Amino acid sequence: MNSNRRTEPFRYTLKEPATFDLHILTINGIPVPPKPVSAVLYDISRSGCRLSIPLNVNPDGNLVRVGMEMALSSESMYLEGTLKWYKEESDTFHYGIQLDIPETDKDRLPKMLRTLAGEGKILVR
């Protein structure tokens, strides 16, 4: 009998937070001029991630779509998602992002996460 009742995917915490460029794609369905924002990634799972940026875009009152090119391993990966929550901490804003991964790329992120775990760059939570 399987006693595992886990309903969420495992979350992987980066030992060293990763810096990358985040692009705000749309706010409430309206395209935003392309200008990258420096972001810091703290943790990631197959369905979402937590990061910080110096901007308050208030996902409680706006539907915000973002795109990001992450180079966490030797292979970079482009991901898109929607901001779901935020909280302000020390002059920066932390956001939870629900990732929207196309069916054709569903296996790439778990593979990358397994590689990073094997290299000791992330911790499973």
XYZ file of N, CA and C in Angstrom:
375
model
N 0.832 -1.177 0.000
C 0.000 0.000 0.000
C 0.881 1.246 0.000
N 0.555 2.196 -0.818
C 1.321 3.430 -0.933
C 0.807 4.448 0.085
N 1.686 4.880 0.999
C 1.262 5.834 2.026
C 1.631 7.272 1.661
N 2.186 7.485 0.494
C 2.563 8.832 0.063
C 1.315 9.591 -0.356
N 1.018 10.680 0.336
C -0.174 11.476 0.017
C 0.190 12.815 -0.601
N 1.386 12.929 -1.071
C 1.866 14.183 -1.634
C 1.032 14.547 -2.857
N 0.501 15.771 -2.880
C -0.306 16.226 -4.011
C 0.410 17.298 -4.820
N 1.506 17.832 -4.287
C 2.270 18.855 -4.993
C 3.598 18.265 -5.437
N 4.172 18.819 -6.518
C 5.495 18.347 -6.919
C 6.546 18.791 -5.898
N 7.658 18.067 -5.863
C 8.747 18.453 -4.987
C 9.257 19.827 -5.376
N 9.671 20.601 -4.378
C 10.243 21.922 -4.602
C 11.742 21.805 -4.363
N 12.532 22.376 -5.274
C 13.973 22.324 -5.197
C 14.508 23.711 -4.867
N 15.256 23.807 -3.775
C 15.849 25.073 -3.359
C 17.267 25.148 -3.885
N 17.603 26.239 -4.534
C 18.950 26.419 -5.044
C 19.899 26.736 -3.898
N 21.050 26.062 -3.866
C 22.042 26.341 -2.827
C 22.556 27.766 -2.980
N 22.776 28.191 -4.203
C 23.171 29.562 -4.525
C 22.095 30.125 -5.440
N 21.337 31.139 -4.997
C 20.303 31.707 -5.877
C 20.891 32.118 -7.225
N 20.132 31.890 -8.285
C 20.591 32.163 -9.653
C 20.005 33.478 -10.164
N 20.838 34.266 -10.822
C 20.410 35.536 -11.408
C 20.140 35.329 -12.895
N 19.081 35.931 -13.391
C 18.739 35.843 -14.810
C 17.865 37.031 -15.180
N 17.596 37.188 -16.478
C 16.720 38.257 -16.952
C 15.290 37.752 -17.063
N 14.375 38.492 -16.459
C 12.946 38.210 -16.529
C 12.316 39.235 -17.465
N 11.396 38.792 -18.281
C 10.681 39.695 -19.187
C 9.203 39.676 -18.820
N 8.650 40.834 -18.546
C 7.204 40.929 -18.342
C 6.593 40.964 -19.729
N 5.790 39.956 -20.052
C 5.225 39.819 -21.399
C 3.939 40.609 -21.553
N 3.014 40.413 -20.605
C 1.731 41.125 -20.658
C 1.257 41.444 -19.247
N 0.489 42.519 -19.129
C -0.213 42.850 -17.897
C -1.669 43.027 -18.283
N -2.529 42.191 -17.726
C -3.964 42.177 -18.058
C -4.196 42.010 -19.562
N -3.380 41.178 -20.183
C -3.523 40.884 -21.605
C -2.928 41.922 -22.533
N -2.391 43.005 -22.004
C -1.804 44.071 -22.825
C -0.297 43.858 -22.884
N 0.279 43.739 -24.101
C 1.729 43.545 -24.225
C 2.506 44.703 -23.599
N 3.623 44.366 -22.988
C 4.495 45.332 -22.336
C 5.745 45.481 -23.201
N 6.265 46.719 -23.367
C 7.506 46.874 -24.154
C 8.611 45.984 -23.588
N 9.346 45.315 -24.473
C 10.363 44.372 -24.002
C 11.542 45.091 -23.332
N 11.683 44.864 -22.048
C 12.816 45.387 -21.285
C 13.087 44.398 -20.164
N 14.267 43.775 -20.166
C 14.537 42.773 -19.131
C 14.682 43.396 -17.746
N 14.282 42.618 -16.753
C 14.399 42.993 -15.344
C 15.281 41.938 -14.691
N 16.263 42.359 -13.927
C 17.137 41.411 -13.243
C 16.346 40.689 -12.150
N 16.382 39.364 -12.178
C 15.638 38.541 -11.222
C 16.584 37.560 -10.543
N 16.177 37.111 -9.355
C 16.940 36.119 -8.606
C 16.011 34.950 -8.308
N 16.409 33.753 -8.734
C 15.625 32.535 -8.532
C 16.071 31.853 -7.241
N 15.090 31.525 -6.378
C 15.391 30.877 -5.097
C 15.013 29.400 -5.078
N 13.857 29.076 -5.634
C 13.472 27.668 -5.695
C 12.583 27.437 -6.911
N 12.473 26.150 -7.267
C 11.739 25.790 -8.480
C 11.167 24.391 -8.318
N 10.054 24.143 -8.990
C 9.463 22.806 -9.046
C 8.986 22.603 -10.483
N 8.351 21.469 -10.720
C 7.830 21.211 -12.065
C 6.664 22.118 -12.417
N 6.052 22.749 -11.409
C 4.878 23.565 -11.700
C 5.059 25.051 -11.400
N 6.141 25.416 -10.725
C 6.300 26.826 -10.391
C 7.664 27.141 -9.827
N 7.847 28.419 -9.500
C 9.110 28.846 -8.917
C 8.880 30.086 -8.055
N 9.902 30.398 -7.251
C 9.874 31.611 -6.433
C 11.099 32.428 -6.782
N 10.865 33.706 -7.063
C 11.960 34.590 -7.436
C 11.721 35.975 -6.882
N 12.714 36.827 -7.008
C 12.548 38.212 -6.580
C 13.006 39.148 -7.681
N 12.346 40.303 -7.748
C 12.713 41.389 -8.649
C 12.510 42.692 -7.880
N 13.127 43.779 -8.339
C 12.985 45.050 -7.612
C 11.705 45.816 -7.942
N 10.768 45.220 -8.688
C 9.538 45.899 -9.101
C 8.317 45.337 -8.396
N 7.374 46.218 -8.069
C 6.085 45.791 -7.538
C 5.077 45.849 -8.686
N 4.668 44.687 -9.181
C 3.695 44.639 -10.281
C 2.321 44.163 -9.806
N 2.157 43.971 -8.502
C 0.882 43.659 -7.873
C 0.064 42.588 -8.608
N 0.451 41.319 -8.472
C -0.321 40.260 -9.128
C -1.701 40.050 -8.521
N -1.970 40.639 -7.347
C -3.312 40.514 -6.761
C -4.337 41.286 -7.583
N -3.911 42.393 -8.188
C -4.835 43.221 -8.961
C -4.610 43.161 -10.452
N -3.587 42.417 -10.896
C -3.252 42.344 -12.316
C -2.907 40.918 -12.718
N -3.248 40.559 -13.941
C -2.828 39.283 -14.507
C -1.516 39.542 -15.239
N -0.418 39.034 -14.673
C 0.912 39.337 -15.197
C 1.556 38.064 -15.728
N 1.884 38.068 -17.026
C 2.582 36.947 -17.678
C 4.047 37.320 -17.851
N 4.916 36.366 -17.543
C 6.350 36.611 -17.632
C 7.029 35.516 -18.442
N 8.188 35.852 -18.959
C 9.038 34.899 -19.657
C 10.436 34.993 -19.096
N 11.134 33.874 -19.046
C 12.485 33.872 -18.494
C 13.349 32.820 -19.154
N 14.572 33.195 -19.422
C 15.575 32.286 -19.975
C 16.494 31.911 -18.831
N 16.411 30.655 -18.391
C 17.205 30.205 -17.258
C 18.332 29.305 -17.734
N 19.517 29.588 -17.232
C 20.681 28.754 -17.522
C 21.168 28.177 -16.199
N 20.412 27.232 -15.663
C 20.751 26.641 -14.380
C 21.781 25.531 -14.514
N 21.870 24.962 -15.698
C 22.854 23.921 -15.965
C 23.510 24.260 -17.301
N 24.168 23.304 -17.911
C 24.824 23.568 -19.196
C 23.812 23.872 -20.296
N 22.577 23.466 -20.079
C 21.515 23.701 -21.058
C 20.552 24.771 -20.529
N 20.333 25.835 -21.306
C 19.386 26.856 -20.864
C 17.972 26.451 -21.289
N 17.004 27.039 -20.600
C 15.611 26.703 -20.876
C 14.762 27.956 -20.760
N 13.891 28.171 -21.757
C 12.975 29.304 -21.732
C 11.656 28.837 -21.133
N 11.179 29.571 -20.119
C 9.922 29.232 -19.451
C 9.020 30.456 -19.405
N 7.723 30.219 -19.457
C 6.744 31.283 -19.282
C 5.818 30.891 -18.150
N 5.224 31.916 -17.530
C 4.313 31.643 -16.442
C 3.517 32.868 -16.043
N 2.732 32.708 -14.988
C 1.862 33.754 -14.478
C 2.197 34.018 -13.019
N 2.312 35.295 -12.646
C 2.553 35.641 -11.248
C 1.309 35.308 -10.449
N 1.490 34.614 -9.309
C 0.357 34.182 -8.494
C 0.286 34.892 -7.147
N 1.411 35.177 -6.532
C 1.420 35.839 -5.229
C 2.693 36.655 -5.123
N 2.708 37.558 -4.138
C 3.931 38.294 -3.875
C 3.980 38.752 -2.425
N 5.188 39.056 -1.984
C 5.373 39.685 -0.678
C 6.636 40.537 -0.756
N 6.596 41.648 -0.044
C 7.728 42.564 -0.044
C 8.674 42.194 1.086
N 9.965 42.145 0.749
C 11.001 41.840 1.734
C 12.238 42.660 1.415
N 12.667 43.484 2.332
C 13.936 44.214 2.211
C 14.118 44.906 0.863
N 13.232 45.784 0.511
C 13.327 46.582 -0.718
C 13.284 45.759 -2.007
N 12.793 44.548 -1.933
C 12.607 43.746 -3.138
C 11.275 43.008 -3.004
N 10.783 42.498 -4.104
C 9.488 41.820 -4.121
C 9.699 40.369 -4.531
N 9.202 39.462 -3.710
C 9.277 38.028 -3.991
C 7.955 37.597 -4.621
N 8.045 36.795 -5.672
C 6.868 36.361 -6.421
C 6.843 34.849 -6.562
N 5.653 34.310 -6.525
C 5.424 32.920 -6.867
C 4.901 32.891 -8.287
N 5.496 32.052 -9.109
C 5.111 31.967 -10.516
C 4.601 30.572 -10.820
N 3.422 30.503 -11.416
C 2.894 29.233 -11.913
C 3.406 29.089 -13.338
N 4.198 28.049 -13.575
C 4.795 27.839 -14.893
C 3.801 27.218 -15.853
N 3.857 27.662 -17.097
C 3.054 27.107 -18.184
C 4.018 26.456 -19.167
N 4.221 25.167 -19.001
C 5.198 24.464 -19.830
C 4.462 23.731 -20.945
N 4.849 23.975 -22.213
C 4.198 23.275 -23.325
C 4.387 21.759 -23.214
N 3.438 21.027 -23.708
C 3.469 19.564 -23.647
C 4.768 19.008 -24.233
N 5.293 19.651 -25.270
C 6.528 19.174 -25.915
C 7.753 19.320 -25.020
N 7.700 20.206 -24.016
C 8.830 20.428 -23.112
C 8.599 19.862 -21.712
N 7.542 19.107 -21.481
C 7.187 18.610 -20.136
C 8.322 17.827 -19.482
N 9.143 17.126 -20.261
C 10.201 16.296 -19.694
C 11.504 17.054 -19.471
N 11.681 18.203 -20.106
C 12.949 18.934 -20.012
C 13.226 19.462 -18.608
N 12.235 20.088 -17.961
C 12.459 20.656 -16.637
C 12.748 19.579 -15.595
N 11.961 18.503 -15.503
C 12.315 17.456 -14.523
C 13.710 16.873 -14.763
N 14.096 16.726 -16.024
C 15.432 16.215 -16.347
C 16.500 17.186 -15.849
N 16.286 18.485 -16.079
C 17.233 19.490 -15.625
C 17.314 19.489 -14.096
N 16.168 19.356 -13.411
C 16.158 19.332 -11.950
C 16.888 18.110 -11.400
N 16.720 16.958 -12.044
C 17.450 15.756 -11.609
C 18.953 15.946 -11.784
N 19.355 16.567 -12.887
C 20.781 16.830 -13.138
C 21.346 17.756 -12.070
N 20.629 18.831 -11.764
C 21.086 19.773 -10.741
C 21.168 19.120 -9.365
N 20.205 18.261 -9.052
C 20.237 17.544 -7.764
C 21.445 16.616 -7.707
N 21.730 15.945 -8.820
C 22.897 15.061 -8.889
C 24.195 15.818 -8.730
N 24.236 17.055 -9.223
C 25.437 17.890 -9.112
C 25.524 18.586 -7.750
N 24.502 18.408 -6.913
C 24.493 19.021 -5.595
C 24.226 20.504 -5.601
N 23.606 21.040 -6.673
C 23.335 22.471 -6.777
C 21.975 22.859 -6.209
N 21.101 21.865 -6.000
C 19.783 22.134 -5.440
C 19.479 21.123 -4.340
N 18.595 21.520 -3.440
C 18.148 20.658 -2.350
C 16.669 20.387 -2.497
N 16.244 19.167 -2.243
C 14.833 18.805 -2.337
C 14.150 19.189 -1.039
N 12.971 19.847 -1.160
C 12.158 20.203 0.003
C 10.836 19.505 -0.090
